[in-house]
XYZ file of C-alpha atoms in Angstrom:
414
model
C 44.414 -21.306 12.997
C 43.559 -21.568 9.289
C 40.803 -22.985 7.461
C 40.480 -24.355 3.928
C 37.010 -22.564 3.217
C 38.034 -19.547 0.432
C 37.160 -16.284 1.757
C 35.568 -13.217 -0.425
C 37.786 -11.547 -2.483
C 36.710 -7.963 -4.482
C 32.753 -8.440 -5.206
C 32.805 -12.426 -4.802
C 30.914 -13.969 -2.168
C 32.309 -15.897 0.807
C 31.628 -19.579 0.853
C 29.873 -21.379 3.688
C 31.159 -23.968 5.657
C 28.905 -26.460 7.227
C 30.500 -25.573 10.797
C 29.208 -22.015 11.404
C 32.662 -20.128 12.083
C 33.368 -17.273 13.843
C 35.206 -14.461 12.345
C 37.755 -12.739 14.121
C 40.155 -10.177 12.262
C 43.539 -8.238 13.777
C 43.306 -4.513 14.958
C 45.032 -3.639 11.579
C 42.235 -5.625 9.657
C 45.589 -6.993 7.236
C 44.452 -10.511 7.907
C 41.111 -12.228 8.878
C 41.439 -15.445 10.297
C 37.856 -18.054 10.210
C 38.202 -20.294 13.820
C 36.486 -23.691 13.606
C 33.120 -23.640 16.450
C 33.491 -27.105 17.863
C 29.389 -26.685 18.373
C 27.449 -26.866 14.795
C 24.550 -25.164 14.799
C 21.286 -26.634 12.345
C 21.413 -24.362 9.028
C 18.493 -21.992 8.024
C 17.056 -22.892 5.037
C 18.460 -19.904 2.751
C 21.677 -21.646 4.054
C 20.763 -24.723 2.704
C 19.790 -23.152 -0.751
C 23.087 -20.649 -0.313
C 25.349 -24.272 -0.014
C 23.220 -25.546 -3.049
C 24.099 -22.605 -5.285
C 27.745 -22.422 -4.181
C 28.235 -25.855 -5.310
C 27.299 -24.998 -8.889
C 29.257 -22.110 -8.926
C 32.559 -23.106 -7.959
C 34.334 -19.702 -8.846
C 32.238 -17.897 -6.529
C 31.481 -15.066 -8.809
C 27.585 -14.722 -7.883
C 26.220 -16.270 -11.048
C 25.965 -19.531 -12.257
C 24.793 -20.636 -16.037
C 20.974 -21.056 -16.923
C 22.142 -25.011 -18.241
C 23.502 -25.243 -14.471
C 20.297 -23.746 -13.161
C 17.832 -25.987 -14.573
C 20.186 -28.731 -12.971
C 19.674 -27.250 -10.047
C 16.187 -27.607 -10.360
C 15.520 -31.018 -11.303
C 17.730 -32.346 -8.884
C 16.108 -30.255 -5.872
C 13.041 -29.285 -7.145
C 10.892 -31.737 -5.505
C 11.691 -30.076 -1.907
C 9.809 -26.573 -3.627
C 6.328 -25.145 -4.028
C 4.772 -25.739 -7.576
C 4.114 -22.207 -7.731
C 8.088 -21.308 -6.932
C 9.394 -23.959 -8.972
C 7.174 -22.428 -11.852
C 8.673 -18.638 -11.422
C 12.105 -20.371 -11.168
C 11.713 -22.441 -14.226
C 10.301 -19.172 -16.035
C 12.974 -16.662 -14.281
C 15.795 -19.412 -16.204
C 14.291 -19.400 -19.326
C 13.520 -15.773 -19.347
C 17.491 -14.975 -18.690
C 18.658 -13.554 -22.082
C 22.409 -13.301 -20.877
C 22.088 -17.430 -19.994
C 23.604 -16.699 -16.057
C 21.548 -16.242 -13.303
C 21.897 -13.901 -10.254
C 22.425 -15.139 -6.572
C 20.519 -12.117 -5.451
C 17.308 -13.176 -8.079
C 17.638 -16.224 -6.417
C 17.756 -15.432 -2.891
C 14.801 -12.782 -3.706
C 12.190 -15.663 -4.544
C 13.437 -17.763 -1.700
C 13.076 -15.380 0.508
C 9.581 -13.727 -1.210
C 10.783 -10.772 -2.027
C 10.771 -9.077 -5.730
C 13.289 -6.768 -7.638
C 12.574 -5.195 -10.786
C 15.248 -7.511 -12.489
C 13.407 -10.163 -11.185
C 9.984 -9.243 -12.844
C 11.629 -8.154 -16.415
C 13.275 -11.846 -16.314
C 9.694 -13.402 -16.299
C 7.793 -10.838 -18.535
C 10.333 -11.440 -21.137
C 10.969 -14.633 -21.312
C 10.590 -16.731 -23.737
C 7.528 -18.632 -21.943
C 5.157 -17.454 -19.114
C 4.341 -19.238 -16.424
C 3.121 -23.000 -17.120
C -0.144 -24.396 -14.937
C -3.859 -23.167 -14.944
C -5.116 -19.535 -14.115
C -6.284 -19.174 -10.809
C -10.005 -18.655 -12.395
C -9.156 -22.449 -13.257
C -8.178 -23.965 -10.165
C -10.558 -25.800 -8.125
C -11.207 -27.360 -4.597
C -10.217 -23.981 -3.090
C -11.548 -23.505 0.393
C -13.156 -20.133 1.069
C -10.518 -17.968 2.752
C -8.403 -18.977 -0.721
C -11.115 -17.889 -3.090
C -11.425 -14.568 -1.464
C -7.630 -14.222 -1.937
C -8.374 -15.500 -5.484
C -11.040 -13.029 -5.929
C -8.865 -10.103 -4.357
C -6.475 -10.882 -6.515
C -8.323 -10.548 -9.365
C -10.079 -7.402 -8.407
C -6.514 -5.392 -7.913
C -3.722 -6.633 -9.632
C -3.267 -6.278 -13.529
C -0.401 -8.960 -14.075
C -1.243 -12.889 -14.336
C 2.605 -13.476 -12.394
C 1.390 -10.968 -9.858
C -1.980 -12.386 -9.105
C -0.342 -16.043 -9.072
C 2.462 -14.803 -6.687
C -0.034 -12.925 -4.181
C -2.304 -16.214 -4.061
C 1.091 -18.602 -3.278
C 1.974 -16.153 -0.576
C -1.069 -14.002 1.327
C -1.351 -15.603 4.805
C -4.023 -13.279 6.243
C -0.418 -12.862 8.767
C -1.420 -9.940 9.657
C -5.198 -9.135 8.410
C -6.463 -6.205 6.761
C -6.897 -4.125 10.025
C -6.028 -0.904 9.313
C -9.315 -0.117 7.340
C -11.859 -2.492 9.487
C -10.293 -0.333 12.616
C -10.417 3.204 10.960
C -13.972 1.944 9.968
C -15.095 0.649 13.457
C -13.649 3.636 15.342
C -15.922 6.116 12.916
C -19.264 4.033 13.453
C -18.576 4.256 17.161
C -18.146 7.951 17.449
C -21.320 8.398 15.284
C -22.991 6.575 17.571
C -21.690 7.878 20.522
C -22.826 11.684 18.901
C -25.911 10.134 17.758
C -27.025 9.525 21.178
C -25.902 12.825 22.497
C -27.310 15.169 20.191
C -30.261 12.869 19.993
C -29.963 12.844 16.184
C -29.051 10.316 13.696
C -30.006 12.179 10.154
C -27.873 15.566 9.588
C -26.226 15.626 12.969
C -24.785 18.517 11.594
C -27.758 20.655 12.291
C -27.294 20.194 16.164
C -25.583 23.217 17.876
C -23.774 21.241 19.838
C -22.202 19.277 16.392
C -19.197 21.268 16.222
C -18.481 21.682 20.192
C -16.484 18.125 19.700
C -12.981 18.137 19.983
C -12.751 15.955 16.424
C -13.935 18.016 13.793
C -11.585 21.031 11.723
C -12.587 24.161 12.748
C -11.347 27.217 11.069
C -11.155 29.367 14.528
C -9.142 26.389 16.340
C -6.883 25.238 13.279
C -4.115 25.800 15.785
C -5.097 22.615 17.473
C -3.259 20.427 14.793
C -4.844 17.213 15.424
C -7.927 18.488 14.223
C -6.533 18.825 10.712
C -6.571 14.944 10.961
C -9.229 13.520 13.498
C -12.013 14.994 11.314
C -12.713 11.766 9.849
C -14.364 10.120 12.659
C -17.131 12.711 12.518
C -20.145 12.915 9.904
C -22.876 15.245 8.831
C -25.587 12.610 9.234
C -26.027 8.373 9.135
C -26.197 9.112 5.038
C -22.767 10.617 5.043
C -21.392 7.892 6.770
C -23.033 5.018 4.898
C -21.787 6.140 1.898
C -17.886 6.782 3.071
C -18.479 3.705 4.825
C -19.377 1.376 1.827
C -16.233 2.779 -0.624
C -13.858 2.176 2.257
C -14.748 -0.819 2.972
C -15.244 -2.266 -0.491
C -12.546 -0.413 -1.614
C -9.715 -0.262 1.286
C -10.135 -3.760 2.547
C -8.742 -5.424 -1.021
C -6.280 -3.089 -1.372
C -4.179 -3.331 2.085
C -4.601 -7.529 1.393
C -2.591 -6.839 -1.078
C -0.785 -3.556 -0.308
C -0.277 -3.806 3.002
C -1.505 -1.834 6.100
C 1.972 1.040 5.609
C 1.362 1.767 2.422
C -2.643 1.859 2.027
C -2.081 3.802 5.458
C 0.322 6.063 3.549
C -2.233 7.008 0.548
C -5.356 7.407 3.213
C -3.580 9.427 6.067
C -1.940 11.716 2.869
C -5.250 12.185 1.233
C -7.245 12.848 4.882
C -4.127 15.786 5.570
C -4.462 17.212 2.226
C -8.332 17.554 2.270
C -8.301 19.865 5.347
C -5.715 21.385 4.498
C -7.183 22.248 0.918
C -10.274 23.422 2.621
C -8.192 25.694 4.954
C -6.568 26.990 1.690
C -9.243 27.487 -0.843
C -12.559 27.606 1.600
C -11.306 29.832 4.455
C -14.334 30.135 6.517
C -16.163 26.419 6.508
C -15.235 23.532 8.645
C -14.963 19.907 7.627
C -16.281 16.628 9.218
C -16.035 12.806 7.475
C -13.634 10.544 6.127
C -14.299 11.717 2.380
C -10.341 12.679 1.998
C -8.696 9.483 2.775
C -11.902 7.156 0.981
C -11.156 9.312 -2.420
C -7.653 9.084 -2.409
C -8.228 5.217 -2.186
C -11.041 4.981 -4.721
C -9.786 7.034 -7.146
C -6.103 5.792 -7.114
C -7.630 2.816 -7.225
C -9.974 3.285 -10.505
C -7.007 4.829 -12.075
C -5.273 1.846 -11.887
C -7.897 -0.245 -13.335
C -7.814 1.981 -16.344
C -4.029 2.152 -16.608
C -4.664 -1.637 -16.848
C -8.000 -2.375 -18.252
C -6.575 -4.746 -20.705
C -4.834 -6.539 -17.668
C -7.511 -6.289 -15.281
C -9.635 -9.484 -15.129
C -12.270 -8.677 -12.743
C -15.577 -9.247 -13.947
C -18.409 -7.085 -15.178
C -15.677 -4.180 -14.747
C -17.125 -1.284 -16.771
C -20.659 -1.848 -14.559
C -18.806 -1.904 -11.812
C -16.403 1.122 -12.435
C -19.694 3.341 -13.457
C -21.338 2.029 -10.257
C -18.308 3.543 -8.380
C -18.144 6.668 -10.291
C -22.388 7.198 -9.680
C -21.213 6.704 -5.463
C -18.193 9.227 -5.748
C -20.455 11.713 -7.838
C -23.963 11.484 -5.245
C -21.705 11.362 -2.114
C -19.533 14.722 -3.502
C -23.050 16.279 -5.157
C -24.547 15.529 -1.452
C -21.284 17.750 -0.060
C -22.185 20.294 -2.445
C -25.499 21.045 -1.460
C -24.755 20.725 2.105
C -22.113 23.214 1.664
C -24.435 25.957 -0.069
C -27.666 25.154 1.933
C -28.803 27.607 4.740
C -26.733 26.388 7.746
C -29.002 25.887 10.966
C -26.766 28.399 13.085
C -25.707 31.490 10.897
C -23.275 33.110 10.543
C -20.986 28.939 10.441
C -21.542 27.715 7.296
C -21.892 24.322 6.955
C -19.066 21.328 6.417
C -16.768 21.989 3.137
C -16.699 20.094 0.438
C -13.074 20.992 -0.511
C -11.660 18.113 1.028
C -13.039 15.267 -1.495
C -11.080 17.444 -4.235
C -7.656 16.954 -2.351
C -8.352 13.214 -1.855
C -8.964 12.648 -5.538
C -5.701 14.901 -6.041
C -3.530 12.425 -3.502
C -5.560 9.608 -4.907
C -4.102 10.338 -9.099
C -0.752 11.035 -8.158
C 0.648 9.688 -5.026
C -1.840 7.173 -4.718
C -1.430 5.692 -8.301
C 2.695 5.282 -8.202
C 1.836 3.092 -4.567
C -0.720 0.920 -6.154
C 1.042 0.192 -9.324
C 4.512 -0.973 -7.915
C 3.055 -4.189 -6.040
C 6.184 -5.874 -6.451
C 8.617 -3.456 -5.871
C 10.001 -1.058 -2.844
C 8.279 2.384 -3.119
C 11.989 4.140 -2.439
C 13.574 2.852 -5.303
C 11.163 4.671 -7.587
C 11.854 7.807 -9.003
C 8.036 8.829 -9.502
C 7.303 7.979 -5.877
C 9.566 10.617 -4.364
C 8.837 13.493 -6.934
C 5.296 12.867 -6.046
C 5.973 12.646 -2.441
C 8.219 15.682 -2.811
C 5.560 17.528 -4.528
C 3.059 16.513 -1.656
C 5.444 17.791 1.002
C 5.700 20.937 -0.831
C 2.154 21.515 -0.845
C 1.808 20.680 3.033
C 4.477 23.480 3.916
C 2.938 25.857 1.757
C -0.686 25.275 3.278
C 0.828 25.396 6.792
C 2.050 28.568 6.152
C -0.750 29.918 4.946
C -3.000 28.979 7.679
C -0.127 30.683 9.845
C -0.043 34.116 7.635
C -2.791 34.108 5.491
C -5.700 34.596 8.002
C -4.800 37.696 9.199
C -3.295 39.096 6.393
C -6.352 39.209 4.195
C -8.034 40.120 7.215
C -10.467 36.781 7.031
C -13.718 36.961 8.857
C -14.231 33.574 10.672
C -17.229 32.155 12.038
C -17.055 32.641 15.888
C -15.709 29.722 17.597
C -18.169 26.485 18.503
């Protein structure tokens, strides 16, 4: 049976035909032949958009011309978001080579971004037409948060637009507000059982949990990572609590739970595991790994972009973070050297807010920077990552070797 719809040739793109057909090919795969579906199924609307472009580029070679674009756009443009219709507008006249890609195309329709896509707007020969969104009134509150996260993270003005046209709260920022809940509720649940709310770390019966990193039970791997739902006292946890929250919550709006996840859960592994390399005999409580690696990947950002960034009163703000991070980690510090309450286990390492500023300037810095743009198609992400991975075999096998070859001596077990 044949049909008069052209079929792909080389690198062209197949044409579709209002009647959904089925493909069926030979066991030899010489010929392909397209069968007519009596039944005609309701098109999606990328179909819709796909028949659109087709019809302005008759040769089927992917591309059509920026003149045929704009077209395009005035014909059909009523049936778009503002917001798109403004990208599209700027993607056309931001095309030096005057064609367009299908694949651009497709990636606004479909909200996704491609490093193509963004170089088309940035240079072009006009930005984006319309008010900033510190302009734009009558916004209900669940928008001006988004306006106000938006703001407070992201350094470009067509990055900040695009997050405000497309956050949904579909799915809300749990990661943090669980990771955040599940820490206050095992504080309390210690607090009432050692009877303690200040320095619960002075209780003899702190370290008898089954959360916190040991160095006589590092062979129970979890430990290495469910350390961060026990603290040293109410102030260790207010503090941790505050920059995670203030801090995290923005950042997976915008970055998403996987890759805020990523930076925290990498910062939280590499804290212990820096304590089990450089501070042999202390163990470690609190979520001060993953909260650095998030604060400080997050400041560096700001100052990668500080003529970008338009959040307000920025430098008081940026100090006001630094003063947290610097009593929080001075707090660690004296902990660590202070007479611990049950000789000879020292008290909780401070090691571990080192590696989370570590995760947080390298790793954490390549995630927050590429908003727009999948994390394995950059270079810099995998060295980083590569790097990381190194470290994390080198650490393991150094809590399996080390120990006993420098003949440690370890705090008896809690």
């Amino acid at each position: 049976m044949e049909n008069s719809s052209p079929r792909m040739t080389g690198g062209t793109r197949e044409a579709t035909v209002n009647s959904s057909p089925a493909v069926a090919s030979n066991a030899e795969g010489e010929e392909i032949e397209v069968l007519e579906s009596t039944d005609v199924l309701p098109l999606a609307p990328e179909d819709q958009w796909k028949s659109l472009f087709d019809k302005y580029d008759p040769e089927n070679s992917g591309f059509i011309s920026t003149e045929r674009f704009r077209d395009l756009l005035a014909t059909h443009g009523s049936e778009l978001d503002p917001h798109k219709l403004e990208v599209l507008l700027a993607l056309a006249d931001g095309n030096a080579d005057g064609k367009i890609c299908y694949q651009d195309f497709v990636n606004l329709m479909s909200n996704k971004r491609s490093n193509s896509f963004r170089r088309a707007i940035l240079q072009g020969s006009r930005q984006l037409k319309g008010c900033s969104l510190k302009d734009e009134a009558g916004l209900g509150l669940s928008q001006r948060l988004v306006r106000h996260v938006a703001y407070e993270t992201l350094p470009r003005e067509v990055d900040r637009k695009w997050y405000f046209d497309s956050y949904t709260y579909c799915p809300p920022p749990w990661l943090i507000l669980a990771i955040t809940i599940a820490e206050v509720a095992v504080f309390m649940y210690y607090g009432f059982q050692l009877e303690r709310l200040v320095l619960q770390v002075s209780s003899p019966s702190f370290l008898k949990s089954p959360l916190p990193y040991h160095p006589q039970l590092r062979a129970q791997a979890w430990r290495y990572l469910t350390y961060i739902f026990m603290h040293t006292g109410i102030e260790h946890l207010s503090l941790n609590m505050a920059m995670q929250l203030l801090v995290g919550v923005p950042l997976e709006m915008v970055h998403g739970a996987l890759r805020i996840g990523l930076v925290y859960m990498c910062g939280v592994l590499a804290g212990s595991l820096a304590v089990s390399v450089t501070d042999m005999t202390a163990p470690v409580v609190g979520s001060s790994g993953g909260v650095y690696a998030l604060v400080s990947a997050h400041l560096a950002n700001v100052v990668m972009n500080w003529s970008g960034m338009k959040c307000q009163f920025k430098l008081f703000r940026m100090a006001m973070a630094l003063v947290c991070m610097s009593v929080e980690f001075g707090r660690a510090v004296w902990l660590r050297f202070y007479p611990p309450a049950f000789p000879p286990c020292p008290n909780p390492s401070f090691v571990a807010h080192l590696g989370g500023v570590v995760v947080g300037l390298t790793l954490g810095v390549v995630v927050l920077q590429n908003y727009e743009q999948r994390l394995q198609e950059q270079s810099l992400f995998w060295i980083f990552f590569c790097v990381y991975t190194l470290f994390v075999l080198c650490a393991v096998f150094w809590n399996v070797f080390a120990y006993s070859l420098l003949d440690v001596r370890l705090p008896p077990p809690p």
